[in-house]
Amino acid sequence: MLLLGISVITIAIALYLIVQILLGKAAERWPTARGNLEKFRSRTWTATSKFPSIQGDSVQCLLDVTYSYEVGGKVYRSKRFNFGVDKYYLTEQGLYRTPQELENDELTRQLKSNNFTVRYWPLVPSVAVLVPGIVNERRHYATVAAVMVIGIILSFAVVALQ
């Protein structure tokens, strides 16, 4: 029973990550609609490094938005920037942005001027993104591989202990 549980959890996590990657790639070809900004909030905090070799603090921030768009006469709302585990608008490396990066970013300017497009899934128009693709795709593939390896190792350990 434990072996089945480990297998199911491992496969579920790996499939979730793979679906995020596939949706991110597919979103590049999805139709677009004009977006309407409903909420724009930047959350800023100071982070202190946990590593002794890196001294000092850094200011980081997250952008939290809500936007609406219309498809076939129906209005939809979303908060999603892109696909992946991270739901916030991060750098391409998957790091939090600094306030300067956020202010100088093209998407931020488009959002503030309410001049942006939304890509929506034609089969399920309520699923939409502002940025097609996935942040740090390599990290997602590496996580899938790590989850599978851990699942296999745990499965062998369970079988060996029985």
Backbone as ProteinMPNN parsed JSONL, in Angstrom:
{"seq_chain_A": "MLLLGISVITIAIALYLIVQILLGKAAERWPTARGNLEKFRSRTWTATSKFPSIQGDSVQCLLDVTYSYEVGGKVYRSKRFNFGVDKYYLTEQGLYRTPQELENDELTRQLKSNNFTVRYWPLVPSVAVLVPGIVNERRHYATVAAVMVIGIILSFAVVALQ", "coords_chain_A": {"N_chain_A": [[0.813, -1.193, 0.0], [1.934, 1.242, 0.802], [3.876, 1.497, -1.14], [2.288, 1.888, -3.415], [1.128, 4.357, -2.747], [3.408, 6.056, -2.703], [4.152, 5.866, -5.387], [1.872, 6.958, -6.699], [1.812, 9.603, -5.685], [4.314, 10.561, -6.579], [4.031, 10.346, -9.391], [1.832, 12.046, -9.767], [2.835, 14.597, -8.988], [4.922, 14.904, -10.859], [3.445, 14.808, -13.269], [1.83, 17.112, -12.969], [3.782, 19.153, -13.126], [4.741, 18.682, -15.726], [2.419, 19.164, -17.241], [2.153, 21.904, -16.738], [4.404, 22.872, -18.11], [3.757, 22.087, -20.748], [1.341, 23.529, -21.179], [2.356, 26.112, -20.971], [4.019, 26.228, -23.245], [2.088, 25.82, -25.243], [0.542, 28.1, -24.936], [1.811, 30.064, -26.347], [0.743, 29.998, -28.857], [-1.897, 30.581, -28.571], [-5.044, 32.341, -29.001], [-5.52, 35.938, -28.694], [-6.739, 38.517, -26.48], [-7.889, 41.778, -25.642], [-6.7, 43.144, -22.664], [-7.951, 44.255, -19.461], [-7.007, 46.113, -16.805], [-7.633, 45.471, -13.443], [-6.696, 45.35, -10.836], [-3.666, 46.385, -9.378], [-0.828, 45.778, -7.684], [2.132, 46.224, -5.967], [4.284, 44.442, -3.972], [6.719, 44.965, -1.623], [9.775, 44.049, 0.019], [12.525, 43.663, 2.33], [15.245, 41.591, 1.983], [17.47, 39.491, 3.713], [20.574, 37.969, 3.295], [21.199, 34.513, 3.837], [23.589, 33.374, 3.726], [26.915, 33.515, 4.811], [28.95, 34.502, 3.149], [27.748, 36.277, 1.465], [27.06, 39.452, 1.891], [24.92, 41.974, 3.28], [21.723, 43.537, 2.526], [18.908, 42.992, 0.34], [16.502, 44.518, -1.731], [13.432, 43.305, -2.649], [10.64, 42.447, -4.751], [7.199, 41.658, -5.463], [4.77, 41.412, -8.003], [1.39, 41.832, -8.035], [-1.51, 41.246, -9.679], [-4.828, 41.723, -10.978], [-6.773, 41.008, -13.709], [-9.09, 41.541, -16.401], [-10.788, 40.172, -19.265], [-12.378, 39.827, -22.436], [-14.141, 37.294, -24.092], [-15.946, 36.087, -26.706], [-18.173, 37.614, -25.934], [-18.364, 37.177, -23.218], [-17.127, 38.022, -20.018], [-14.051, 37.408, -18.47], [-11.921, 36.768, -15.619], [-8.607, 36.939, -14.333], [-5.536, 36.138, -12.59], [-3.193, 35.194, -13.308], [0.147, 35.262, -14.411], [1.947, 33.693, -15.898], [2.544, 30.252, -16.828], [3.536, 27.565, -14.652], [5.121, 26.77, -11.514], [5.454, 29.05, -10.015], [3.408, 31.789, -9.328], [3.728, 34.438, -9.598], [5.081, 37.388, -11.211], [8.119, 36.885, -12.201], [11.746, 37.137, -12.659], [13.443, 35.945, -15.627], [15.067, 33.951, -14.721], [13.73, 33.014, -12.606], [13.787, 34.47, -10.286], [12.958, 36.847, -7.688], [11.938, 40.139, -8.544], [13.663, 43.301, -8.461], [12.617, 46.512, -7.167], [13.352, 48.46, -9.085], [13.764, 46.936, -11.42], [11.169, 46.044, -11.801], [9.733, 48.446, -12.216], [10.94, 49.361, -14.574], [10.258, 47.507, -16.423], [8.799, 46.281, -19.427], [6.27, 44.981, -19.528], [5.152, 45.815, -17.094], [4.864, 48.565, -17.589], [2.996, 48.433, -19.687], [0.822, 47.275, -18.357], [0.234, 49.26, -16.422], [-0.541, 51.338, -18.106], [-2.783, 50.276, -19.071], [-2.771, 48.877, -21.467], [-2.532, 46.145, -22.754], [-2.251, 42.685, -23.809], [-3.994, 39.593, -23.508], [-3.452, 36.154, -23.42], [-5.494, 33.465, -24.146], [-6.822, 30.203, -23.483], [-8.279, 28.515, -26.077], [-10.085, 26.364, -25.806], [-10.843, 26.41, -23.141], [-11.675, 29.233, -22.147], [-11.44, 30.597, -19.712], [-8.959, 30.105, -18.727], [-6.036, 31.77, -18.764], [-3.126, 33.733, -19.67], [-0.624, 36.277, -19.165], [1.958, 36.295, -20.033], [3.293, 34.17, -22.315], [4.665, 30.811, -22.235], [7.037, 29.466, -19.839], [8.435, 30.22, -16.705], [11.827, 29.767, -16.197], [12.283, 27.092, -17.44], [14.061, 24.931, -17.446], [14.443, 24.44, -14.735], [11.98, 23.348, -14.071], [11.959, 20.946, -15.581], [14.166, 19.727, -14.348], [13.161, 19.438, -11.773], [11.057, 17.652, -12.243], [12.582, 15.406, -12.986], [14.027, 15.006, -10.596], [11.948, 14.479, -8.755], [10.955, 12.093, -9.833], [13.222, 10.41, -9.562], [13.54, 10.41, -6.769], [11.103, 9.217, -6.091], [11.469, 6.665, -7.234], [13.694, 5.746, -5.771], [12.612, 5.751, -3.165], [10.61, 3.847, -3.572], [12.121, 1.523, -4.121], [13.373, 1.325, -1.631], [11.189, 0.797, 0.06], [10.362, -1.686, -0.939], [12.66, -3.188, -0.403], [12.695, -3.166, 2.359], [10.597, -4.765, 3.036]], "CA_chain_A": [[0.0, 0.0, 0.0], [2.848, 2.379, 0.86], [4.499, 1.576, -2.458], [1.299, 2.494, -4.301], [1.026, 5.766, -2.366], [4.615, 6.741, -3.188], [4.055, 5.922, -6.847], [0.805, 7.882, -7.096], [2.24, 10.972, -5.374], [5.414, 10.885, -7.49], [3.485, 10.533, -10.744], [0.961, 13.227, -9.755], [3.67, 15.804, -8.978], [5.606, 14.984, -12.152], [2.451, 15.16, -14.296], [1.46, 18.513, -12.782], [4.858, 19.98, -13.671], [4.774, 18.504, -17.19], [1.258, 19.876, -17.784], [2.485, 23.334, -16.703], [5.344, 23.115, -19.212], [3.027, 21.96, -22.017], [0.431, 24.667, -21.298], [3.18, 27.292, -21.237], [4.415, 26.192, -24.657], [0.885, 25.961, -26.068], [0.034, 29.472, -24.805], [2.459, 30.907, -27.367], [-0.078, 29.954, -30.073], [-3.281, 30.848, -28.223], [-5.569, 33.646, -29.43], [-5.358, 37.01, -27.717], [-7.832, 39.458, -26.237], [-7.411, 42.989, -24.975], [-6.863, 43.05, -21.227], [-8.379, 45.422, -18.697], [-6.422, 45.993, -15.475], [-8.569, 45.725, -12.346], [-5.929, 45.549, -9.6], [-2.215, 46.414, -9.56], [-0.205, 45.99, -6.386], [3.515, 45.784, -5.834], [4.645, 44.182, -2.576], [8.172, 45.09, -1.493], [10.344, 43.688, 1.309], [13.986, 43.594, 2.383], [15.699, 40.227, 2.249], [18.84, 39.373, 4.206], [21.164, 36.71, 2.853], [21.454, 33.509, 4.867], [24.944, 32.886, 3.504], [27.886, 34.476, 5.347], [29.783, 35.088, 2.093], [26.98, 37.33, 0.787], [26.713, 40.442, 2.908], [23.994, 43.039, 2.918], [20.316, 43.272, 2.275], [18.437, 43.319, -1.002], [15.08, 44.831, -1.779], [12.776, 42.477, -3.647], [9.21, 42.723, -4.804], [6.292, 40.841, -6.256], [3.677, 42.147, -8.623], [0.127, 41.117, -7.879], [-2.502, 41.917, -10.521], [-6.047, 41.063, -11.418], [-7.165, 41.603, -14.983], [-10.237, 40.92, -17.054], [-10.732, 40.135, -20.73], [-13.653, 39.37, -22.972], [-14.095, 36.299, -25.163], [-17.288, 35.699, -27.136], [-19.189, 38.351, -25.194], [-18.316, 36.862, -21.793], [-15.964, 38.598, -19.347], [-13.315, 36.496, -17.585], [-10.919, 37.399, -14.765], [-7.474, 36.082, -14.018], [-4.398, 36.722, -11.876], [-2.017, 34.441, -13.752], [1.109, 35.877, -15.326], [2.457, 32.648, -16.782], [2.407, 28.912, -16.262], [4.644, 27.126, -13.825], [4.835, 26.698, -10.095], [5.407, 30.42, -9.516], [2.274, 32.507, -9.888], [4.07, 35.846, -9.672], [5.895, 37.809, -12.343], [9.505, 36.788, -11.774], [12.725, 37.263, -13.725], [13.531, 34.723, -16.444], [15.774, 32.941, -13.938], [12.851, 32.592, -11.526], [14.089, 35.241, -9.087], [12.1, 38.012, -7.455], [12.439, 41.36, -9.173], [13.889, 44.469, -7.623], [11.665, 47.561, -7.556], [13.804, 49.112, -10.313], [13.463, 46.025, -12.532], [9.722, 46.023, -11.982], [9.302, 49.724, -12.79], [11.496, 49.526, -15.916], [9.836, 46.385, -17.253], [7.818, 46.62, -20.461], [4.942, 44.502, -19.139], [4.648, 46.707, -16.038], [4.395, 49.798, -18.24], [1.77, 48.117, -20.42], [-0.252, 47.073, -17.378], [-0.125, 50.557, -15.829], [-1.233, 52.155, -19.112], [-3.96, 49.489, -19.461], [-2.59, 48.571, -22.878], [-1.878, 44.838, -22.795], [-3.06, 41.599, -24.354], [-4.105, 38.369, -22.715], [-3.562, 34.93, -24.225], [-6.439, 32.57, -23.475], [-6.946, 28.863, -24.041], [-9.535, 28.519, -26.831], [-11.0, 25.336, -25.305], [-11.298, 26.835, -21.812], [-11.276, 30.642, -22.15], [-11.153, 31.121, -18.374], [-7.534, 29.887, -18.478], [-5.336, 32.793, -19.536], [-1.826, 34.206, -19.176], [-0.112, 37.516, -19.745], [3.249, 35.971, -20.649], [3.321, 32.746, -22.682], [5.878, 30.105, -21.841], [7.16, 29.119, -18.433], [9.638, 30.783, -16.113], [12.878, 28.81, -15.867], [11.825, 25.773, -17.887], [15.031, 23.913, -17.031], [14.186, 24.093, -13.336], [10.818, 22.456, -14.03], [12.403, 19.625, -16.04], [15.032, 19.167, -13.308], [12.288, 19.047, -10.664], [10.383, 16.41, -12.669], [13.567, 14.328, -12.89], [14.325, 14.772, -9.178], [10.771, 13.833, -8.149], [10.912, 10.704, -10.312], [14.333, 9.675, -8.951], [13.196, 10.223, -5.355], [10.037, 8.214, -6.06], [12.045, 5.345, -7.527], [14.522, 5.356, -4.621], [11.704, 5.394, -2.065], [9.937, 2.587, -3.925], [13.082, 0.44, -3.887], [13.578, 1.206, -0.181], [10.013, 0.139, 0.615], [10.406, -3.102, -1.352], [13.803, -3.82, 0.289], [12.379, -3.297, 3.791], [9.507, -5.718, 3.25]], "C_chain_A": [[0.856, 1.256, 0.0], [3.515, 2.594, -0.49], [3.557, 2.238, -3.463], [1.16, 3.991, -4.018], [2.208, 6.576, -2.865], [4.547, 6.904, -4.695], [3.031, 6.947, -7.311], [1.227, 9.329, -6.85], [3.347, 11.421, -6.32], [4.891, 11.186, -8.883], [2.617, 11.784, -10.803], [1.778, 14.518, -9.793], [4.364, 15.981, -10.323], [4.636, 15.385, -13.264], [2.012, 16.61, -14.186], [2.515, 19.426, -13.407], [4.932, 19.882, -15.197], [3.603, 19.226, -17.843], [1.521, 21.385, -17.793], [3.426, 23.707, -17.858], [4.601, 23.087, -20.55], [2.05, 23.113, -22.228], [1.201, 25.951, -21.605], [3.611, 27.364, -22.688], [3.213, 26.417, -25.576], [0.377, 27.402, -26.064], [0.656, 30.417, -25.83], [1.618, 30.981, -28.638], [-1.548, 30.262, -29.803], [-3.739, 32.204, -28.775], [-5.415, 34.681, -28.311], [-6.631, 37.844, -27.602], [-7.227, 40.666, -25.53], [-7.716, 42.863, -23.487], [-7.308, 44.362, -20.608], [-7.887, 45.239, -17.263], [-7.448, 46.361, -14.405], [-7.851, 45.987, -11.029], [-4.447, 45.461, -9.93], [-1.61, 46.718, -8.198], [1.203, 45.415, -6.396], [3.81, 45.617, -4.35], [6.164, 44.139, -2.473], [8.607, 44.692, -0.089], [11.86, 43.657, 1.188], [14.377, 42.183, 2.781], [17.162, 40.255, 2.68], [19.364, 38.007, 3.811], [21.419, 35.789, 4.041], [22.872, 32.955, 4.763], [25.952, 33.92, 3.992], [28.732, 35.156, 4.27], [29.077, 36.204, 1.328], [26.474, 38.282, 1.86], [25.685, 41.425, 2.386], [22.58, 42.549, 2.671], [19.995, 43.582, 0.823], [16.936, 43.573, -0.938], [14.486, 44.038, -2.927], [11.293, 42.795, -3.657], [8.485, 41.721, -5.695], [5.22, 41.748, -6.825], [2.436, 41.275, -8.565], [-0.922, 41.879, -8.689], [-3.751, 41.058, -10.657], [-6.451, 41.777, -12.697], [-8.374, 40.86, -15.524], [-10.036, 41.005, -18.555], [-12.043, 39.531, -21.215], [-13.427, 38.41, -24.136], [-15.532, 35.896, -25.472], [-18.386, 36.374, -26.341], [-19.214, 38.069, -23.705], [-17.02, 37.411, -21.196], [-15.37, 37.567, -18.382], [-12.313, 37.303, -16.766], [-9.811, 36.396, -14.477], [-6.426, 36.874, -13.24], [-3.087, 36.144, -12.4], [-1.145, 35.249, -14.707], [1.558, 34.873, -16.366], [2.241, 31.299, -16.11], [3.668, 28.554, -15.496], [4.217, 27.115, -12.38], [4.665, 28.106, -9.519], [4.256, 31.174, -10.159], [2.559, 33.997, -10.028], [4.959, 36.124, -10.873], [7.346, 37.899, -11.893], [10.446, 37.053, -12.944], [12.77, 35.944, -14.497], [14.244, 33.599, -15.708], [14.927, 32.448, -12.771], [13.115, 33.312, -10.222], [13.091, 36.379, -8.92], [12.744, 39.232, -8.087], [12.74, 42.421, -8.118], [12.865, 45.521, -8.031], [12.055, 48.268, -8.853], [13.511, 48.237, -11.538], [11.97, 46.036, -12.84], [9.236, 47.3, -12.666], [9.764, 49.893, -14.232], [11.054, 48.442, -16.89], [8.731, 46.808, -18.222], [6.41, 46.172, -20.081], [4.331, 45.388, -18.047], [4.116, 47.998, -16.646], [3.093, 49.561, -19.003], [0.588, 47.948, -19.474], [-0.717, 48.408, -16.809], [-0.875, 51.45, -16.815], [-2.496, 51.454, -19.621], [-3.959, 49.186, -20.961], [-1.825, 47.25, -23.002], [-2.83, 43.795, -23.371], [-2.965, 40.386, -23.436], [-4.187, 37.209, -23.696], [-4.458, 33.959, -23.468], [-6.522, 31.246, -24.233], [-8.284, 28.8, -24.772], [-10.545, 27.479, -26.346], [-11.611, 25.697, -23.96], [-10.884, 28.299, -21.648], [-10.995, 31.242, -20.771], [-9.691, 30.916, -17.977], [-6.768, 30.843, -19.385], [-4.01, 33.146, -18.874], [-1.487, 35.539, -19.828], [1.179, 37.256, -20.514], [3.238, 34.491, -21.014], [4.649, 32.11, -22.272], [5.866, 29.819, -20.354], [8.461, 29.709, -17.909], [10.581, 29.646, -15.759], [12.458, 27.366, -16.163], [12.769, 24.657, -17.436], [14.799, 23.471, -15.593], [12.997, 23.142, -13.232], [11.184, 21.049, -14.499], [13.281, 18.953, -14.978], [14.201, 18.694, -12.12], [11.532, 17.766, -10.999], [11.343, 15.237, -12.513], [13.863, 13.992, -11.427], [13.173, 14.054, -8.478], [10.708, 12.364, -8.566], [12.013, 9.861, -9.664], [14.032, 9.399, -7.477], [12.101, 9.162, -5.211], [10.555, 6.806, -6.286], [12.876, 4.85, -6.349], [13.646, 4.948, -3.44], [10.987, 4.074, -2.324], [10.858, 1.4, -3.694], [13.316, 0.23, -2.394], [12.41, 0.481, 0.472], [10.032, -1.364, 0.297], [11.512, -3.832, -0.59], [13.481, -4.052, 1.763], [11.269, -4.307, 4.06], [9.999, -7.126, 3.312]], "O_chain_A": [[0.556, 2.22, -0.705], [3.696, 3.729, -0.931], [3.99, 3.059, -4.272], [1.084, 4.796, -4.946], [2.028, 7.672, -3.395], [4.855, 7.974, -5.219], [3.304, 7.723, -8.227], [1.024, 10.188, -7.707], [3.318, 12.55, -6.811], [5.278, 12.186, -9.488], [2.661, 12.512, -11.794], [1.451, 15.434, -10.547], [4.392, 17.085, -10.867], [4.974, 16.213, -14.11], [1.838, 17.278, -15.205], [2.179, 20.363, -14.132], [5.158, 20.883, -15.877], [3.774, 19.842, -18.896], [1.154, 22.07, -18.747], [3.249, 24.742, -18.501], [4.797, 23.967, -21.389], [1.938, 23.625, -23.342], [0.753, 26.776, -22.401], [3.576, 28.432, -23.299], [3.319, 27.128, -26.575], [-0.157, 27.875, -27.067], [0.079, 31.459, -26.142], [1.76, 31.924, -29.416], [-2.365, 30.208, -30.723], [-2.924, 33.101, -28.989], [-5.209, 34.338, -27.146], [-7.472, 37.866, -28.5], [-6.175, 40.568, -24.898], [-8.832, 42.524, -23.093], [-7.073, 45.438, -21.158], [-8.309, 44.306, -16.58], [-8.054, 47.431, -14.456], [-8.334, 46.755, -10.197], [-4.019, 44.575, -10.669], [-1.848, 47.782, -7.627], [1.423, 44.268, -6.786], [3.609, 46.543, -3.563], [6.816, 43.357, -3.166], [7.9, 44.961, 0.882], [12.409, 43.63, 0.086], [13.903, 41.649, 3.784], [17.984, 40.954, 2.086], [18.674, 37.0, 3.973], [21.808, 36.241, 5.118], [23.304, 32.166, 5.604], [25.855, 35.09, 3.623], [29.184, 36.283, 4.47], [29.721, 36.984, 0.627], [25.575, 37.951, 2.634], [25.599, 41.672, 1.183], [22.292, 41.353, 2.616], [20.71, 44.333, 0.16], [16.207, 42.923, -0.189], [14.983, 44.096, -4.052], [10.755, 43.343, -2.695], [9.074, 41.05, -6.542], [4.817, 42.729, -6.199], [2.447, 40.123, -8.997], [-1.189, 43.047, -8.403], [-3.723, 39.841, -10.473], [-6.468, 43.006, -12.754], [-8.643, 39.715, -15.161], [-9.232, 41.793, -19.053], [-12.723, 38.813, -20.482], [-12.633, 38.675, -25.039], [-16.25, 35.419, -24.593], [-19.43, 35.77, -26.096], [-20.015, 38.667, -22.987], [-15.95, 37.282, -21.791], [-16.08, 36.945, -17.593], [-11.905, 38.391, -17.172], [-10.036, 35.189, -14.389], [-6.428, 38.105, -13.233], [-2.005, 36.558, -11.983], [-1.629, 35.838, -15.673], [1.554, 35.156, -17.564], [1.806, 31.227, -14.961], [4.722, 29.163, -15.676], [3.068, 27.42, -12.062], [3.831, 28.325, -8.641], [4.132, 31.203, -11.384], [1.715, 34.741, -10.527], [5.519, 35.207, -11.473], [7.749, 38.883, -11.272], [10.003, 37.18, -14.085], [12.197, 34.945, -14.062], [14.052, 32.426, -16.028], [15.35, 31.563, -12.028], [12.719, 32.833, -9.16], [12.462, 36.818, -9.883], [13.969, 39.333, -8.15], [12.154, 42.434, -7.036], [12.299, 45.441, -9.121], [11.182, 48.636, -9.64], [13.063, 48.738, -12.569], [11.565, 46.038, -14.003], [8.422, 47.243, -13.588], [9.059, 50.503, -15.035], [11.439, 48.464, -18.059], [7.846, 47.59, -17.874], [5.451, 46.915, -20.294], [3.134, 45.676, -18.074], [3.046, 48.474, -16.266], [2.191, 50.397, -18.967], [-0.513, 48.421, -19.755], [-1.918, 48.665, -16.722], [-1.741, 52.229, -16.417], [-3.193, 51.973, -20.493], [-4.993, 49.232, -21.627], [-0.633, 47.234, -23.312], [-4.044, 43.992, -23.415], [-1.994, 40.197, -22.703], [-4.911, 37.278, -24.689], [-4.218, 33.662, -22.298], [-6.321, 31.184, -25.446], [-9.326, 29.01, -24.152], [-11.75, 27.697, -26.467], [-12.752, 25.337, -23.669], [-9.837, 28.574, -21.063], [-10.368, 32.297, -20.681], [-9.234, 31.494, -16.991], [-6.837, 30.746, -20.61], [-3.799, 32.895, -17.687], [-1.995, 35.878, -20.897], [1.46, 37.912, -21.517], [3.181, 33.64, -20.128], [5.628, 32.806, -22.0], [4.832, 29.916, -19.692], [9.476, 29.694, -18.604], [10.188, 28.681, -15.104], [12.304, 26.543, -15.26], [12.322, 23.565, -17.085], [14.935, 22.292, -15.263], [13.0, 22.232, -12.402], [10.768, 20.065, -13.887], [13.156, 17.752, -14.736], [14.504, 17.66, -11.525], [11.379, 16.893, -10.146], [10.971, 14.194, -11.974], [13.938, 12.818, -11.064], [13.397, 13.128, -7.698], [10.438, 11.493, -7.739], [11.766, 8.724, -9.261], [14.244, 8.287, -6.995], [12.163, 8.314, -4.321], [10.133, 5.865, -5.614], [12.784, 3.684, -5.965], [13.898, 3.932, -2.792], [10.781, 3.28, -1.407], [10.438, 0.384, -3.139], [13.444, -0.906, -1.937], [12.616, -0.361, 1.346], [9.752, -2.197, 1.159], [11.321, -4.975, -0.174], [13.945, -5.029, 2.352], [11.033, -4.665, 5.214], [9.206, -8.05, 3.488]]}, "name": "protein", "num_of_chains": 1, "seq": "MLLLGISVITIAIALYLIVQILLGKAAERWPTARGNLEKFRSRTWTATSKFPSIQGDSVQCLLDVTYSYEVGGKVYRSKRFNFGVDKYYLTEQGLYRTPQELENDELTRQLKSNNFTVRYWPLVPSVAVLVPGIVNERRHYATVAAVMVIGIILSFAVVALQ"}
